Short mmCIF file of C-alpha atoms in Angstrom, two decimals:
data_model
loop_
_atom_site.label_atom_id
_atom_site.label_comp_id
_atom_site.label_asym_id
_atom_site.label_seq_id
_atom_site.Cartn_x
_atom_site.Cartn_y
_atom_site.Cartn_z
CA UNK R 23 -76.55 108.93 42.56
CA UNK R 24 -75.50 109.21 38.95
CA UNK R 25 -72.30 110.77 40.16
CA UNK R 26 -71.63 107.94 42.57
CA UNK R 27 -72.10 105.19 39.99
CA UNK R 28 -69.73 107.03 37.66
CA UNK R 29 -67.03 106.76 40.29
CA UNK R 30 -68.02 103.44 41.88
CA UNK R 31 -68.61 100.29 39.87
CA UNK R 32 -69.58 96.83 41.12
CA UNK R 33 -73.24 96.51 40.16
CA UNK R 34 -75.48 94.23 42.23
CA UNK R 35 -72.73 92.16 43.86
CA UNK R 36 -72.82 94.03 47.15
CA UNK R 37 -69.32 95.40 46.63
CA UNK R 38 -68.32 98.73 45.24
CA UNK R 39 -65.23 98.82 43.07
CA UNK R 40 -63.34 101.87 41.95
CA UNK R 41 -59.94 103.14 41.06
CA UNK R 42 -58.16 104.69 44.02
CA UNK R 43 -57.44 107.92 42.17
CA UNK R 44 -61.06 108.26 41.09
CA UNK R 45 -62.27 107.81 44.64
CA UNK R 46 -59.71 110.24 45.98
CA UNK R 47 -60.61 112.81 43.35
CA UNK R 48 -64.28 112.37 44.12
CA UNK R 49 -63.64 112.96 47.82
CA UNK R 50 -61.45 115.97 47.18
CA UNK R 51 -63.68 117.76 44.78
CA UNK R 52 -66.58 117.93 47.24
CA UNK R 53 -64.53 119.09 50.20
CA UNK R 54 -62.89 122.25 48.96
CA UNK R 55 -61.84 124.51 51.78
CA UNK R 56 -61.44 127.90 50.24
CA UNK R 57 -59.19 130.77 51.20
CA UNK R 58 -60.56 134.02 49.76
CA UNK R 59 -57.69 136.40 48.93
CA UNK R 60 -59.94 139.36 48.21
CA UNK R 61 -58.24 142.60 47.20
CA UNK R 62 -60.61 144.60 45.03
CA UNK R 63 -64.08 145.19 43.64
CA UNK R 64 -64.45 141.58 42.41
CA UNK R 65 -64.95 140.78 46.09
CA UNK R 66 -68.55 141.96 45.79
CA UNK R 67 -69.30 139.30 43.19
CA UNK R 68 -67.47 136.74 45.28
CA UNK R 69 -69.72 137.61 48.22
CA UNK R 70 -72.77 137.41 45.98
CA UNK R 71 -71.70 133.92 44.92
CA UNK R 72 -71.12 132.89 48.51
CA UNK R 73 -74.55 134.17 49.50
CA UNK R 74 -77.79 132.22 49.78
CA UNK R 75 -79.08 132.92 46.27
CA UNK R 76 -76.25 131.10 44.48
CA UNK R 77 -75.53 128.75 47.38
CA UNK R 78 -71.94 127.69 46.86
CA UNK R 79 -72.47 125.24 49.73
CA UNK R 80 -74.04 122.68 47.41
CA UNK R 81 -70.68 122.20 45.67
CA UNK R 82 -68.97 121.33 48.92
CA UNK R 83 -67.08 124.60 48.85
CA UNK R 84 -69.07 126.52 51.42
CA UNK R 85 -66.57 126.81 54.25
CA UNK R 86 -64.10 129.64 53.92
CA UNK R 87 -60.98 129.16 56.04
CA UNK R 88 -59.20 132.33 56.93
CA UNK R 89 -55.95 130.52 57.44
CA UNK R 90 -54.07 129.23 54.40
CA UNK R 91 -52.90 126.26 56.45
CA UNK R 92 -56.44 124.92 56.65
CA UNK R 93 -57.40 125.48 53.04
CA UNK R 94 -56.74 123.90 49.68
CA UNK R 95 -58.49 126.27 47.26
CA UNK R 96 -57.09 129.78 46.84
CA UNK R 97 -59.46 132.32 45.33
CA UNK R 98 -57.48 135.31 44.12
CA UNK R 99 -60.20 137.90 43.82
CA UNK R 100 -59.07 141.23 42.42
CA UNK R 101 -56.00 143.17 41.43
CA UNK R 102 -52.64 141.96 42.73
CA UNK R 103 -50.07 144.74 42.97
CA UNK R 104 -46.35 144.18 42.70
CA UNK R 105 -46.09 145.12 46.38
CA UNK R 106 -48.61 142.44 47.29
CA UNK R 107 -47.13 139.63 45.18
CA UNK R 108 -44.75 138.36 47.90
CA UNK R 109 -47.70 138.01 50.29
CA UNK R 110 -49.70 136.07 47.70
CA UNK R 111 -46.79 133.75 47.01
CA UNK R 112 -46.24 133.16 50.70
CA UNK R 113 -49.89 132.35 51.30
CA UNK R 114 -49.82 129.91 48.40
CA UNK R 115 -46.75 128.22 49.83
CA UNK R 116 -48.42 127.87 53.23
CA UNK R 117 -51.46 126.05 51.89
CA UNK R 118 -51.84 122.32 52.32
CA UNK R 119 -51.34 119.99 49.37
CA UNK R 120 -53.10 119.30 47.08
CA UNK R 121 -53.80 122.97 46.44
CA UNK R 122 -55.76 124.68 43.71
CA UNK R 123 -55.89 128.30 42.57
CA UNK R 124 -58.70 130.20 40.87
CA UNK R 125 -57.95 133.59 39.28
CA UNK R 126 -61.16 135.53 39.73
CA UNK R 127 -61.76 138.30 37.21
CA UNK R 128 -59.72 140.04 34.56
CA UNK R 129 -57.26 141.75 36.93
CA UNK R 130 -56.21 138.55 38.66
CA UNK R 131 -56.04 136.76 35.31
CA UNK R 132 -54.00 139.25 33.31
CA UNK R 133 -53.72 142.56 35.14
CA UNK R 134 -56.72 144.02 33.32
CA UNK R 135 -56.36 147.63 32.35
CA UNK R 136 -53.70 148.23 35.00
CA UNK R 137 -51.02 147.99 32.34
CA UNK R 138 -48.28 149.78 34.29
CA UNK R 139 -45.65 149.63 37.00
CA UNK R 140 -48.08 148.82 39.81
CA UNK R 141 -49.75 145.58 38.89
CA UNK R 142 -48.78 141.95 38.34
CA UNK R 143 -49.95 141.12 34.80
CA UNK R 144 -51.73 137.95 35.82
CA UNK R 145 -51.18 135.94 38.99
CA UNK R 146 -49.92 133.01 36.94
CA UNK R 147 -46.64 134.94 36.90
CA UNK R 148 -46.44 134.31 40.65
CA UNK R 149 -48.42 131.15 41.46
CA UNK R 150 -49.71 128.34 39.20
CA UNK R 151 -53.38 128.80 38.30
CA UNK R 152 -55.96 126.10 37.62
CA UNK R 153 -58.96 128.11 36.44
CA UNK R 154 -59.19 131.64 35.06
CA UNK R 155 -62.51 133.49 35.20
CA UNK R 156 -62.76 136.36 32.71
CA UNK R 157 -65.07 139.26 33.44
CA UNK R 158 -64.87 142.67 35.05
CA UNK R 159 -66.27 141.48 37.36
CA UNK R 160 -67.54 137.98 36.43
CA UNK R 161 -71.15 137.08 37.10
CA UNK R 162 -71.80 134.57 39.88
CA UNK R 163 -72.85 132.09 37.18
CA UNK R 164 -69.36 132.28 35.70
CA UNK R 165 -67.92 131.70 39.17
CA UNK R 166 -70.03 128.60 39.64
CA UNK R 167 -68.93 127.46 36.16
CA UNK R 168 -65.34 127.84 37.31
CA UNK R 169 -66.01 125.79 40.40
CA UNK R 170 -67.59 122.99 38.36
CA UNK R 171 -64.68 123.15 35.90
CA UNK R 172 -62.26 122.86 38.80
CA UNK R 173 -64.17 119.88 40.21
CA UNK R 174 -63.91 118.16 36.83
CA UNK R 175 -60.21 118.86 36.76
CA UNK R 176 -59.75 117.47 40.26
CA UNK R 177 -61.71 114.35 39.34
CA UNK R 178 -59.57 113.79 36.25
CA UNK R 179 -56.29 114.74 37.89
CA UNK R 180 -55.78 117.44 35.26
CA UNK R 181 -53.64 120.43 36.28
CA UNK R 182 -53.52 122.33 32.97
CA UNK R 183 -54.91 125.86 33.28
CA UNK R 184 -58.35 126.42 31.78
CA UNK R 185 -60.52 129.46 31.17
CA UNK R 186 -64.22 129.64 31.89
CA UNK R 187 -66.04 130.01 28.59
CA UNK R 188 -68.16 133.10 28.26
CA UNK R 189 -71.04 133.30 25.83
CA UNK R 190 -70.56 135.76 23.00
CA UNK R 191 -72.95 138.54 23.98
CA UNK R 192 -75.43 139.77 21.41
CA UNK R 193 -75.56 143.52 20.88
CA UNK R 194 -77.86 145.33 23.33
CA UNK R 195 -80.27 146.21 20.52
CA UNK R 196 -80.68 142.56 19.53
CA UNK R 197 -81.24 141.57 23.13
CA UNK R 198 -83.83 144.29 23.50
CA UNK R 199 -85.61 143.09 20.36
CA UNK R 200 -85.69 139.55 21.63
CA UNK R 201 -87.21 140.63 24.88
CA UNK R 202 -89.90 142.60 23.13
CA UNK R 203 -90.87 139.77 20.81
CA UNK R 204 -91.38 137.29 23.65
CA UNK D 30 -64.82 183.75 45.87
CA UNK D 31 -61.29 183.71 47.21
CA UNK D 32 -60.18 187.07 45.86
CA UNK D 33 -59.80 188.22 49.45
CA UNK D 34 -57.10 185.64 50.05
CA UNK D 35 -55.18 186.74 46.97
CA UNK D 36 -55.45 190.37 48.10
CA UNK D 37 -54.11 189.51 51.53
CA UNK D 38 -51.24 187.60 49.92
CA UNK D 39 -50.44 190.52 47.61
CA UNK D 40 -50.51 192.97 50.51
CA UNK D 41 -48.20 190.83 52.58
CA UNK D 42 -45.77 189.45 49.97
CA UNK D 43 -46.01 191.94 47.11
CA UNK D 44 -43.19 191.36 44.68
CA UNK D 45 -42.45 187.96 46.16
CA UNK D 46 -45.53 186.53 44.47
CA UNK D 47 -44.31 185.41 41.07
CA UNK D 48 -47.74 185.16 39.51
CA UNK D 49 -51.39 185.26 40.50
CA UNK D 50 -54.41 184.28 38.48
CA UNK D 51 -58.15 183.81 38.82
CA UNK D 52 -60.23 181.64 36.57
CA UNK D 53 -63.94 181.08 37.25
CA UNK D 54 -63.54 181.18 41.00
CA UNK D 55 -60.24 179.30 41.10
CA UNK D 56 -57.62 181.55 42.65
CA UNK D 57 -53.99 180.65 42.25
CA UNK D 58 -50.72 182.09 43.45
CA UNK D 59 -47.23 181.02 42.37
CA UNK D 60 -44.43 181.64 44.82
CA UNK D 61 -40.69 181.02 44.89
CA UNK D 62 -39.53 177.82 46.62
CA UNK D 63 -37.76 179.90 49.26
CA UNK D 64 -41.04 181.53 50.34
CA UNK D 65 -42.99 178.26 50.43
CA UNK D 66 -43.05 177.75 54.20
CA UNK D 67 -43.58 181.44 54.95
CA UNK D 68 -46.57 181.70 52.61
CA UNK D 69 -48.13 178.52 54.01
CA UNK D 70 -47.72 179.69 57.60
CA UNK D 71 -49.18 183.08 56.71
CA UNK D 72 -52.22 181.50 55.05
CA UNK D 73 -52.89 179.40 58.10
CA UNK D 74 -52.32 182.07 60.75
CA UNK D 75 -53.72 185.23 59.12
CA UNK D 76 -57.23 185.64 60.65
CA UNK D 77 -58.79 186.72 57.35
CA UNK D 78 -57.37 183.73 55.49
CA UNK D 79 -57.62 181.07 58.23
CA UNK D 80 -56.72 178.17 55.96
CA UNK D 81 -57.32 175.46 58.52
CA UNK D 82 -58.05 172.65 56.07
CA UNK D 83 -55.06 171.20 54.26
CA UNK D 84 -56.74 169.56 51.26
CA UNK D 85 -53.87 168.13 49.28
CA UNK D 86 -50.29 168.49 48.23
CA UNK D 87 -49.25 167.06 44.90
CA UNK D 88 -46.92 167.73 41.99
CA UNK D 89 -46.94 167.86 38.20
CA UNK D 90 -44.03 167.07 35.92
CA UNK D 91 -43.50 169.20 32.81
CA UNK D 92 -40.18 167.98 31.35
CA UNK D 93 -40.88 169.74 28.04
CA UNK D 94 -40.79 173.24 29.55
CA UNK D 95 -37.14 172.97 30.60
CA UNK D 96 -34.82 174.86 30.53
CA UNK D 97 -36.98 178.03 30.48
CA UNK D 98 -38.84 176.94 33.61
CA UNK D 99 -38.10 174.31 36.26
CA UNK D 100 -39.72 170.99 35.42
CA UNK D 101 -41.85 170.36 38.53
CA UNK D 102 -44.89 172.23 39.81
CA UNK D 103 -45.59 171.59 43.47
CA UNK D 104 -49.29 172.21 44.04
CA UNK D 105 -50.80 172.99 47.43
CA UNK D 106 -54.59 173.03 47.78
CA UNK D 107 -56.02 174.78 50.82
CA UNK D 108 -59.44 175.54 52.17
CA UNK D 109 -60.90 177.45 55.08
CA UNK D 110 -63.76 175.73 56.82
CA UNK D 111 -64.84 178.88 58.64
CA UNK D 112 -64.40 181.43 55.84
CA UNK D 113 -65.55 178.99 53.13
CA UNK D 114 -62.87 179.90 50.64
CA UNK D 115 -60.13 178.03 48.84
CA UNK D 116 -56.80 178.76 47.23
CA UNK D 117 -54.21 176.95 45.15
CA UNK D 118 -50.56 177.74 45.77
CA UNK D 119 -47.82 176.55 43.45
CA UNK D 120 -44.08 176.61 43.38
CA UNK D 121 -41.69 175.54 40.65
CA UNK D 122 -38.81 173.21 41.39
CA UNK D 123 -35.84 172.03 39.40
CA UNK D 124 -34.64 168.43 39.37
CA UNK D 125 -33.14 167.66 42.79
CA UNK D 126 -34.22 170.95 44.34
CA UNK D 127 -35.61 170.57 47.84
CA UNK D 128 -38.34 172.65 49.48
CA UNK D 129 -39.25 173.20 53.13
CA UNK D 130 -41.67 170.71 54.64
CA UNK D 131 -45.18 171.82 55.56
CA UNK D 132 -45.68 168.98 58.03
CA UNK D 133 -45.05 171.41 60.87
CA UNK D 134 -47.78 173.73 59.56
CA UNK D 135 -50.40 171.09 58.85
CA UNK D 136 -49.81 167.64 60.29
CA UNK D 137 -51.57 166.08 57.30
CA UNK D 138 -48.81 167.23 54.98
CA UNK D 139 -46.56 164.52 56.38
CA UNK D 140 -47.95 161.64 54.32
CA UNK D 141 -48.74 163.66 51.20
CA UNK D 142 -45.14 164.85 51.13
CA UNK D 143 -44.03 161.25 51.38
CA UNK D 144 -46.28 160.48 48.44
CA UNK D 145 -44.82 163.36 46.39
CA UNK D 146 -41.33 162.09 47.23
CA UNK D 147 -42.32 158.56 46.22
CA UNK D 148 -44.00 159.49 42.94
CA UNK D 149 -41.89 162.46 41.79
CA UNK D 150 -38.65 162.39 43.78
CA UNK D 151 -39.07 165.87 45.26
CA UNK D 152 -37.30 166.19 48.60
CA UNK D 153 -38.64 168.08 51.60
CA UNK D 154 -36.22 169.70 54.00
CA UNK D 155 -36.99 169.01 57.64
CA UNK D 156 -39.50 166.24 57.00
CA UNK D 157 -39.59 163.88 60.01
CA UNK D 158 -39.65 160.62 58.03
CA UNK D 159 -39.22 160.96 54.27
CA UNK D 160 -39.69 157.37 53.08
CA UNK D 161 -41.65 155.88 50.20
CA UNK D 162 -45.31 155.47 51.11
CA UNK D 163 -46.96 153.73 48.13
CA UNK D 164 -44.19 151.84 46.38
CA UNK D 165 -41.87 149.34 48.02
CA UNK D 166 -38.39 150.20 49.22
CA UNK D 167 -36.77 148.14 46.45
CA UNK D 168 -38.44 150.27 43.77
CA UNK D 169 -36.02 152.34 41.70
CA UNK D 170 -37.00 155.69 40.27
CA UNK D 171 -40.16 157.74 40.63
CA UNK D 172 -43.02 156.41 38.55
CA UNK D 173 -45.10 159.55 37.95
CA UNK D 174 -42.21 161.36 36.33
CA UNK D 175 -42.85 161.63 32.64
CA UNK D 176 -39.50 160.05 31.84
CA UNK D 177 -40.29 156.86 33.76
CA UNK D 178 -40.54 154.18 31.02
CA UNK D 179 -44.19 153.32 30.51
CA UNK D 180 -43.62 149.57 30.22
CA UNK D 181 -41.10 149.26 33.04
CA UNK D 182 -42.14 147.03 35.93
CA UNK D 183 -40.02 146.08 38.90
CA UNK D 184 -41.41 142.81 40.25
CA UNK D 185 -40.59 141.85 43.81
CA UNK D 186 -41.17 138.18 43.05
CA UNK D 187 -39.31 136.40 40.28
CA UNK D 188 -41.91 135.66 37.60
CA UNK D 189 -42.68 132.01 36.91
CA UNK D 190 -42.01 130.61 33.49
CA UNK D 191 -45.37 130.65 31.77
CA UNK D 192 -46.06 129.84 28.15
CA UNK D 193 -45.46 132.41 25.44
CA UNK D 194 -49.11 133.22 25.01
CA UNK D 195 -51.93 133.69 27.45
CA UNK D 196 -55.06 131.58 27.24
CA UNK D 197 -57.91 133.08 25.24
CA UNK D 198 -59.62 135.48 25.79
CA UNK D 199 -56.59 136.95 27.61
CA UNK D 200 -54.80 137.88 24.42
CA UNK D 201 -53.05 141.18 23.70
CA UNK D 202 -56.13 143.22 24.55
CA UNK D 203 -57.51 140.71 27.08
CA UNK D 204 -60.96 141.06 25.58
CA UNK D 205 -60.95 144.58 27.01
CA UNK D 206 -60.50 147.29 24.39
CA UNK D 207 -59.17 149.59 27.13
CA UNK D 208 -56.56 147.19 28.50
CA UNK D 209 -53.02 146.19 27.52
CA UNK D 210 -52.83 148.75 24.74
CA UNK D 211 -50.07 148.20 22.22
CA UNK D 212 -48.73 151.74 22.35
CA UNK D 213 -46.12 151.24 19.65
CA UNK D 214 -48.70 149.98 17.20
CA UNK D 215 -51.05 152.74 18.20
CA UNK D 216 -48.39 155.41 17.73
CA UNK D 217 -47.44 153.94 14.37
CA UNK D 218 -50.80 155.09 13.07
CA UNK D 219 -49.58 158.69 13.49
CA UNK D 220 -52.88 160.50 13.85
CA UNK D 221 -54.20 158.89 17.01
CA UNK D 222 -54.70 161.07 20.05
CA UNK D 223 -52.15 159.93 22.64
CA UNK D 224 -50.43 161.53 25.58
CA UNK D 225 -47.76 164.00 24.37
CA UNK D 226 -45.36 162.69 26.98
CA UNK D 227 -45.67 159.16 25.65
CA UNK D 228 -45.17 160.24 22.07
CA UNK D 229 -42.02 162.17 23.05
CA UNK D 230 -40.76 159.16 24.95
CA UNK D 231 -41.34 156.84 22.01
CA UNK D 232 -39.59 159.25 19.64
CA UNK D 233 -42.76 160.21 17.78
CA UNK D 234 -43.94 163.65 16.90
CA UNK D 235 -46.68 164.84 19.25
CA UNK D 236 -49.79 163.29 17.81
CA UNK D 237 -52.91 165.25 17.09
CA UNK D 238 -56.31 163.90 16.31
CA UNK D 239 -57.05 163.49 12.61
CA UNK D 240 -59.59 166.32 12.62
CA UNK D 241 -57.09 168.79 14.10
CA UNK D 242 -54.48 167.98 11.47
CA UNK D 243 -56.97 168.51 8.68
CA UNK D 244 -57.87 171.97 9.98
CA UNK D 245 -54.23 172.99 10.07
#
């Protein structure tokens, strides 16, 4: 309910007041129909995120549509080759407005270690991207972070690209020591 | 293990075999491009060889060994399921020199020959459908040749205008020490171990590791 009162004002008067954009953003961010464009090993982590343990359903993004015409959130999961780029662009163009794009993993974000003639160095060279998720592959937690980030962006009407923050990992020895001491 | 195959080849082709070698169970024969089809057919049909499993056909580019030797090695890997032996057959090809197709000997050679054409630009005479198989038709050149520029990409889609710098952590090394290597900077160091082909291409002397240089 905290979420609702942030969008809707009006108090005890029996009416709810809101700005139209805020209401629209609120409706949009909980009805994301996703199109998974899965090309590589990151797909495994995408499936893990979509599974019961991480329950992507609770963010209103649980229904994958396998037609771009029925979807408004494009997950680009994995390496995009130069040969595949026209297909990606075409799928993006077929999606319904307003449309959002998440670059899932290092390869989709920047080409990763495929620094050669085969691979698009980041899908933002082909389609506009809203959220980048670093990681090779990213953990499901990072994916959920990206989804929440995207929902915030939709609510605020913000289309600037953002990157999911990753915690600076401690060295394995430090982590081991911490585990032992607790 | 496959000495028998080499012996059969020597008995049949004699002087036509340019070179044979054995190293820890790996038997290899080098033949002239003109004998390529005949040798392959013999290896398949000879009852003692019975090479019924076409494993792979690939190529290697050695531009630095020209002009003493042709630049390409065409490598044929064969195995016999019944006799349980293997052999590697090579031939050496100059730039633009074609060789007979093996797709009539082993059907599987069809696509691997297309791959060799795509990656190295070696032509096969009599191939039923010699088109690119991995790269797109618009692609120019053959990317696994050592003289293909390492940074050259040929996008099918016009790139969008994106800002000059990527968002952190997708900087020059993308947060991955193994990705997006700045080869020029790396070669500038002089004693880093890099591919000889790349160092030749970038106009550097072939780099050795620091420890090797000290020994010399």
